[in-house]
């Protein structure tokens, strides 16, 4: 979510309505390639299972997934939410920009005896027909795409009338903002006027994006806790090893030992001050907003 956060802002200048210009299309392509390169690094499947796996189950529960429903998981990663929907008997399509993650999800599904479709797709431009799904979901996924209005429009478009759009999005008041602030000084500045991904966790922003197109909109704040059995330093090192955006950022600083050391210090300072556990067993509480919109 580090470089991804910056990436999320790249291309935010694209026009919010009307036909896509070739400039926009090129910006999207470039951004998609960067997203793929970043999330293929590290070990996202391990990270997701250790850190955010409960959120997929919570979102599936909030959306009330039932057997036989046609379900789309957008920016599905390795299938956190998609696999849970399939376990409930839904017919699931898991989509994401990163083929390496889709491949890991496919392996997990096979091992569990579940059948899903795994499709490479940009959340801002989904390759599915209008109204193709009963439920469209995204856990900590579509919120990273830069064009918020395009994402909301696509989630609603591919959902049938009367169907459900559900999202789990980090809140701007939660720990994610402190987390992202650690990395901001080491990233290129976002383009002027760009929107933070964490805005997706603001009730006001969600109402603005979905409000007038949803028959009902339920917004509930929840929390989950990331555990680091080895303490704050182990938390930092775990991110450096598994989490693609962190791996990418450190790689970008590889020729600069001073900045690498400074980032190491800043990351550890964050991990130490945000720790709600002990020095030996650290714990990090993240807040997120569950958005459940019924399409009118
Ligand atoms: C934090 S991971 C979340 C994955 C999964 N939903 C989960 O809960 O574990 C973010 C995912 O968003 C994907 N992603 C980022 N931007 C995207 C975009 N514009 N379209 C589709 N996927 C995108 C990345 O490839 C990555 O898999």
Short mmCIF file of C-alpha atoms and ligand atoms in Angstrom, two decimals:
data_model
loop_
_atom_site.label_atom_id
_atom_site.label_comp_id
_atom_site.label_asym_id
_atom_site.label_seq_id
_atom_site.Cartn_x
_atom_site.Cartn_y
_atom_site.Cartn_z
CA UNK A 1 0.00 0.00 0.00
CA UNK A 2 3.01 2.21 -0.02
CA UNK A 3 3.95 2.68 -3.59
CA UNK A 4 0.45 1.54 -4.44
CA UNK A 5 -0.80 4.55 -2.52
CA UNK A 6 1.31 6.82 -4.63
CA UNK A 7 0.29 4.91 -7.71
CA UNK A 8 -3.28 5.33 -6.70
CA UNK A 9 -2.76 9.03 -7.11
CA UNK A 10 -1.01 8.79 -10.43
CA UNK A 11 -3.56 9.35 -13.11
CA UNK A 12 -5.95 11.04 -10.71
CA UNK A 13 -5.94 13.92 -13.18
CA UNK A 14 -7.86 11.81 -15.65
CA UNK A 15 -11.22 13.26 -16.52
CA UNK A 16 -14.06 12.00 -14.34
CA UNK A 17 -16.67 11.70 -17.04
CA UNK A 18 -17.07 11.41 -20.75
CA UNK A 19 -15.11 9.30 -23.20
CA UNK A 20 -11.64 8.13 -22.25
CA UNK A 21 -8.94 10.05 -24.11
CA UNK A 22 -5.89 8.26 -25.46
CA UNK A 23 -3.87 10.12 -22.81
CA UNK A 24 -6.07 8.58 -20.11
CA UNK A 25 -5.88 5.15 -21.68
CA UNK A 26 -2.07 5.38 -21.80
CA UNK A 27 -1.90 6.57 -18.20
CA UNK A 28 -4.08 3.61 -17.17
CA UNK A 29 -1.90 1.13 -19.04
CA UNK A 30 1.27 2.51 -17.50
CA UNK A 31 -0.28 2.47 -14.06
CA UNK A 32 -1.59 -1.08 -14.53
CA UNK A 33 1.89 -2.29 -15.44
CA UNK A 34 3.35 -0.67 -12.33
CA UNK A 35 0.63 -2.16 -10.12
CA UNK A 36 1.34 -5.63 -11.54
CA UNK A 37 5.09 -5.27 -11.06
CA UNK A 38 4.68 -4.14 -7.45
CA UNK A 39 2.12 -6.68 -6.23
CA UNK A 40 4.03 -9.57 -7.81
CA UNK A 41 6.90 -8.86 -5.38
CA UNK A 42 7.15 -10.34 -1.90
CA UNK A 43 4.57 -12.95 -0.93
CA UNK A 44 1.10 -11.39 -0.91
CA UNK A 45 -0.67 -14.68 -0.26
CA UNK A 46 1.33 -15.25 2.93
CA UNK A 47 0.80 -11.64 3.97
CA UNK A 48 -2.96 -11.76 3.34
CA UNK A 49 -3.44 -15.03 5.23
CA UNK A 50 -1.39 -13.82 8.21
CA UNK A 51 -2.75 -10.27 8.38
CA UNK A 52 -6.07 -9.55 6.66
CA UNK A 53 -7.71 -12.96 6.10
CA UNK A 54 -10.55 -12.31 8.55
CA UNK A 55 -11.63 -9.23 6.57
CA UNK A 56 -12.57 -11.32 3.53
CA UNK A 57 -14.85 -13.47 5.66
CA UNK A 58 -16.35 -10.37 7.30
CA UNK A 59 -17.15 -8.79 3.93
CA UNK A 60 -18.76 -11.97 2.59
CA UNK A 61 -20.89 -12.09 5.74
CA UNK A 62 -21.84 -8.40 5.41
CA UNK A 63 -22.90 -8.97 1.78
CA UNK A 64 -25.04 -11.97 2.77
CA UNK A 65 -23.60 -14.22 0.06
CA UNK A 66 -25.83 -17.21 -0.70
CA UNK A 67 -25.38 -20.44 -2.69
CA UNK A 68 -25.82 -20.00 -6.44
CA UNK A 69 -25.33 -16.23 -6.49
CA UNK A 70 -23.13 -14.76 -9.21
CA UNK A 71 -20.37 -12.95 -7.34
CA UNK A 72 -17.50 -10.76 -8.55
CA UNK A 73 -14.50 -9.99 -6.33
CA UNK A 74 -12.63 -6.94 -7.65
CA UNK A 75 -8.88 -6.51 -6.92
CA UNK A 76 -9.19 -9.95 -5.35
CA UNK A 77 -5.47 -10.53 -4.77
CA UNK A 78 -5.00 -14.23 -3.99
CA UNK A 79 -8.69 -14.71 -3.20
CA UNK A 80 -9.21 -13.62 0.39
CA UNK A 81 -12.84 -12.66 -0.23
CA UNK A 82 -13.47 -14.64 -3.43
CA UNK A 83 -12.58 -18.01 -1.88
CA UNK A 84 -14.88 -17.34 1.07
CA UNK A 85 -17.79 -16.56 -1.26
CA UNK A 86 -17.09 -19.79 -3.19
CA UNK A 87 -17.02 -21.75 0.08
CA UNK A 88 -20.59 -20.53 0.57
CA UNK A 89 -21.63 -22.02 -2.75
CA UNK A 90 -21.60 -18.84 -4.84
CA UNK A 91 -20.44 -18.84 -8.48
CA UNK A 92 -17.44 -16.57 -8.21
CA UNK A 93 -15.24 -14.58 -10.56
CA UNK A 94 -12.07 -13.24 -8.92
CA UNK A 95 -10.48 -10.35 -10.82
CA UNK A 96 -7.24 -8.47 -10.24
CA UNK A 97 -4.52 -6.75 -12.24
CA UNK A 98 -1.73 -9.01 -10.93
CA UNK A 99 -1.55 -12.40 -12.67
CA UNK A 100 0.87 -13.84 -10.08
CA UNK A 101 -1.74 -13.30 -7.36
CA UNK A 102 -4.50 -14.83 -9.47
CA UNK A 103 -2.29 -17.88 -10.03
CA UNK A 104 -1.80 -18.30 -6.27
CA UNK A 105 -5.54 -18.02 -5.76
CA UNK A 106 -6.20 -20.59 -8.45
CA UNK A 107 -3.83 -23.04 -6.71
CA UNK A 108 -5.55 -22.48 -3.36
CA UNK A 109 -8.96 -23.02 -4.93
CA UNK A 110 -7.82 -26.24 -6.56
CA UNK A 111 -6.40 -27.51 -3.26
CA UNK A 112 -9.70 -26.70 -1.53
CA UNK A 113 -11.81 -28.29 -4.27
CA UNK A 114 -13.43 -24.95 -5.17
CA UNK A 115 -14.23 -23.73 -8.67
CA UNK A 116 -13.81 -20.05 -9.47
CA UNK A 117 -12.91 -18.05 -12.57
CA UNK A 118 -9.74 -15.93 -12.28
CA UNK A 119 -9.71 -12.93 -14.62
CA UNK A 120 -7.10 -10.20 -15.12
CA UNK A 121 -8.93 -6.86 -14.99
CA UNK A 122 -8.58 -3.21 -13.98
CA UNK A 123 -11.15 -2.11 -11.39
CA UNK A 124 -11.60 1.12 -13.34
CA UNK A 125 -12.63 -0.66 -16.51
CA UNK A 126 -14.14 -4.09 -15.85
CA UNK A 127 -14.53 -6.52 -18.78
CA UNK A 128 -18.00 -7.69 -17.72
CA UNK A 129 -21.50 -6.97 -19.00
CA UNK A 130 -23.92 -4.59 -17.31
CA UNK A 131 -25.79 -6.34 -14.48
CA UNK A 132 -23.75 -9.56 -14.80
CA UNK A 133 -23.46 -10.17 -11.03
CA UNK A 134 -25.76 -10.41 -8.01
CA UNK A 135 -22.95 -9.24 -5.71
CA UNK A 136 -19.82 -7.21 -6.48
CA UNK A 137 -17.24 -6.96 -3.70
CA UNK A 138 -13.76 -5.65 -2.98
CA UNK A 139 -11.70 -5.99 0.20
CA UNK A 140 -8.87 -3.46 0.51
CA UNK A 141 -8.58 -3.71 -3.27
CA UNK A 142 -10.46 -1.34 -5.56
CA UNK A 143 -9.74 1.50 -3.12
CA UNK A 144 -6.17 1.65 -4.51
CA UNK A 145 -7.22 2.52 -8.07
CA UNK A 146 -6.75 6.26 -8.68
CA UNK A 147 -10.05 7.14 -10.32
CA UNK A 148 -12.56 6.70 -7.48
CA UNK A 149 -15.56 7.76 -9.56
CA UNK A 150 -14.69 5.29 -12.34
CA UNK A 151 -14.34 2.44 -9.81
CA UNK A 152 -17.68 3.19 -8.14
CA UNK A 153 -19.30 3.46 -11.57
CA UNK A 154 -17.90 0.10 -12.67
CA UNK A 155 -18.84 -1.74 -9.46
CA UNK A 156 -22.40 -0.50 -9.85
CA UNK A 157 -22.56 -1.10 -13.60
CA UNK A 158 -21.71 -4.81 -13.44
CA UNK A 159 -24.11 -5.36 -10.50
CA UNK A 160 -27.72 -6.19 -11.39
CA UNK A 161 -30.53 -3.88 -10.25
CA UNK A 162 -31.43 -4.90 -6.70
CA UNK A 163 -28.01 -6.52 -6.24
CA UNK A 164 -25.30 -5.68 -3.71
CA UNK A 165 -22.01 -3.81 -3.91
CA UNK A 166 -19.79 -4.41 -0.87
CA UNK A 167 -16.41 -2.99 0.03
CA UNK A 168 -13.95 -3.07 2.92
CA UNK A 169 -11.93 0.17 2.85
CA UNK A 170 -9.37 1.53 5.31
CA UNK A 171 -10.58 4.67 7.11
CA UNK A 172 -8.62 7.93 6.95
CA UNK A 173 -8.75 8.27 10.77
CA UNK A 174 -7.35 4.76 11.27
CA UNK A 175 -3.78 3.48 11.46
CA UNK A 176 -3.44 3.26 7.67
CA UNK A 177 -2.87 7.03 7.45
CA UNK A 178 0.10 6.87 9.89
CA UNK A 179 1.37 3.83 8.03
CA UNK A 180 1.23 5.60 4.66
CA UNK A 181 2.80 8.75 6.12
CA UNK A 182 5.95 6.76 6.93
CA UNK A 183 6.54 6.08 3.26
CA UNK A 184 5.38 9.34 1.67
CA UNK A 185 8.78 11.11 2.00
CA UNK A 186 10.44 8.32 0.02
CA UNK A 187 7.94 8.37 -2.84
CA UNK A 188 7.49 10.83 -5.70
CA UNK A 189 4.95 13.50 -4.76
CA UNK A 190 1.41 12.71 -5.89
CA UNK A 191 0.05 14.84 -8.73
CA UNK A 192 -1.70 18.01 -7.53
CA UNK A 193 -5.39 17.52 -6.75
CA UNK A 194 -5.09 13.75 -6.34
CA UNK A 195 -7.28 11.97 -3.81
CA UNK A 196 -6.00 9.74 -1.02
CA UNK A 197 -7.08 6.06 -1.22
CA UNK A 198 -8.01 6.31 2.46
CA UNK A 199 -10.87 8.63 1.48
CA UNK A 200 -12.75 5.46 0.48
CA UNK A 201 -13.11 4.78 4.20
CA UNK A 202 -14.87 8.10 4.83
CA UNK A 203 -18.66 7.86 5.11
CA UNK A 204 -19.06 11.18 3.33
CA UNK A 205 -16.92 10.07 0.39
CA UNK A 206 -18.75 6.73 0.14
CA UNK A 207 -22.10 8.56 0.16
CA UNK A 208 -20.84 10.88 -2.55
CA UNK A 209 -19.73 7.95 -4.74
CA UNK A 210 -22.67 5.60 -4.20
CA UNK A 211 -25.40 7.61 -2.51
CA UNK A 212 -27.68 8.71 -5.31
CA UNK A 213 -27.31 5.41 -7.21
CA UNK A 214 -27.98 3.10 -4.26
CA UNK A 215 -31.43 2.25 -2.89
CA UNK A 216 -29.83 1.69 0.53
CA UNK A 217 -26.33 2.33 1.79
CA UNK A 218 -25.05 0.76 5.03
CA UNK A 219 -21.77 2.01 6.41
CA UNK A 220 -20.18 0.27 9.42
CA UNK A 221 -16.77 0.86 10.95
CA UNK A 222 -14.87 -2.23 12.05
CA UNK A 223 -11.37 -3.14 13.16
CA UNK A 224 -8.92 -5.95 12.72
CA UNK A 225 -5.56 -6.49 14.37
CA UNK A 226 -2.26 -7.41 12.71
CA UNK A 227 -0.12 -9.53 15.03
CA UNK A 228 3.66 -9.60 15.04
CA UNK A 229 4.87 -12.36 17.36
CA UNK A 230 8.46 -11.04 17.19
CA UNK A 231 7.63 -7.43 18.17
CA UNK A 232 7.90 -4.14 16.24
CA UNK A 233 11.18 -4.84 14.46
CA UNK A 234 9.85 -8.18 13.24
CA UNK A 235 6.71 -6.37 12.02
CA UNK A 236 8.82 -4.05 9.88
CA UNK A 237 10.94 -6.90 8.57
CA UNK A 238 7.88 -9.01 7.80
CA UNK A 239 6.51 -6.18 5.61
CA UNK A 240 9.89 -5.82 3.91
CA UNK A 241 9.82 -9.50 3.03
CA UNK A 242 6.21 -10.18 2.08
CA UNK A 243 4.42 -6.96 1.15
CA UNK A 244 4.95 -6.05 -2.53
CA UNK A 245 4.76 -2.26 -2.21
CA UNK A 246 7.27 -2.31 0.69
CA UNK A 247 9.59 -4.63 -1.23
CA UNK A 248 9.34 -2.31 -4.25
CA UNK A 249 10.05 0.82 -2.24
CA UNK A 250 13.13 -0.68 -0.59
CA UNK A 251 14.31 -1.91 -3.99
CA UNK A 252 13.96 1.63 -5.37
CA UNK A 253 16.30 2.86 -2.59
CA UNK A 254 18.83 0.05 -3.05
CA UNK A 255 21.58 2.36 -4.33
CA UNK A 256 21.16 4.75 -1.40
CA UNK A 257 22.19 3.22 1.94
CA UNK A 258 21.49 6.44 3.89
CA UNK A 259 17.89 6.70 2.71
CA UNK A 260 17.40 2.97 3.21
CA UNK A 261 18.61 3.32 6.80
CA UNK A 262 16.38 6.37 7.32
CA UNK A 263 13.34 4.47 6.03
CA UNK A 264 14.23 1.54 8.28
CA UNK A 265 14.31 3.93 11.26
CA UNK A 266 11.04 5.64 10.31
CA UNK A 267 9.30 2.30 9.77
CA UNK A 268 10.53 0.98 13.11
CA UNK A 269 9.48 4.21 14.87
CA UNK A 270 5.97 3.76 13.46
CA UNK A 271 5.90 0.08 14.41
CA UNK A 272 7.00 0.95 17.95
CA UNK A 273 4.58 3.84 18.60
CA UNK A 274 1.56 2.12 17.00
CA UNK A 275 2.12 -1.15 18.87
CA UNK A 276 -0.78 -1.98 21.20
CA UNK A 277 0.79 -5.27 22.30
CA UNK A 278 4.11 -5.89 24.01
CA UNK A 279 7.74 -5.56 22.92
CA UNK A 280 7.78 -9.30 22.29
CA UNK A 281 4.30 -9.72 20.73
CA UNK A 282 3.27 -6.58 18.87
CA UNK A 283 -0.29 -5.83 17.75
CA UNK A 284 -1.58 -3.21 15.30
CA UNK A 285 -5.23 -2.19 15.21
CA UNK A 286 -6.50 -1.02 11.80
CA UNK A 287 -9.92 0.49 11.27
CA UNK A 288 -11.93 -0.05 8.10
CA UNK A 289 -15.32 0.87 6.72
CA UNK A 290 -17.67 -1.83 5.47
CA UNK A 291 -19.77 -0.38 2.66
CA UNK A 292 -22.86 -2.31 1.61
CA UNK A 293 -24.91 -0.65 -1.15
CA UNK A 294 -28.09 -2.14 -2.65
CA UNK A 295 -28.31 -1.02 -6.23
CA UNK A 296 -31.59 0.71 -6.99
C1 LIG B 1 -4.10 -5.02 -0.50
S1 LIG B 1 -4.34 -6.07 -1.89
C2 LIG B 1 -5.98 -6.71 -1.52
C3 LIG B 1 -6.22 -8.06 -2.12
C4 LIG B 1 -7.43 -8.84 -1.60
N1 LIG B 1 -8.67 -8.19 -1.95
C5 LIG B 1 -7.37 -9.10 -0.12
O1 LIG B 1 -8.31 -8.76 0.60
O2 LIG B 1 -6.37 -9.70 0.32
C6 LIG B 1 -4.63 -4.92 -3.20
C7 LIG B 1 -4.85 -5.60 -4.55
O3 LIG B 1 -5.36 -4.62 -5.43
C8 LIG B 1 -4.89 -4.93 -6.73
N2 LIG B 1 -5.07 -3.70 -7.52
C9 LIG B 1 -4.50 -2.50 -7.33
N3 LIG B 1 -4.95 -1.62 -8.23
C10 LIG B 1 -5.84 -2.28 -9.02
C11 LIG B 1 -6.68 -1.93 -10.11
N4 LIG B 1 -6.67 -0.68 -10.61
N5 LIG B 1 -7.48 -2.86 -10.65
C12 LIG B 1 -7.49 -4.13 -10.17
N6 LIG B 1 -6.72 -4.54 -9.14
C13 LIG B 1 -5.92 -3.62 -8.57
C14 LIG B 1 -3.46 -5.39 -6.52
O4 LIG B 1 -3.00 -6.18 -7.60
C15 LIG B 1 -3.62 -6.19 -5.22
O5 LIG B 1 -3.87 -7.54 -5.51
#
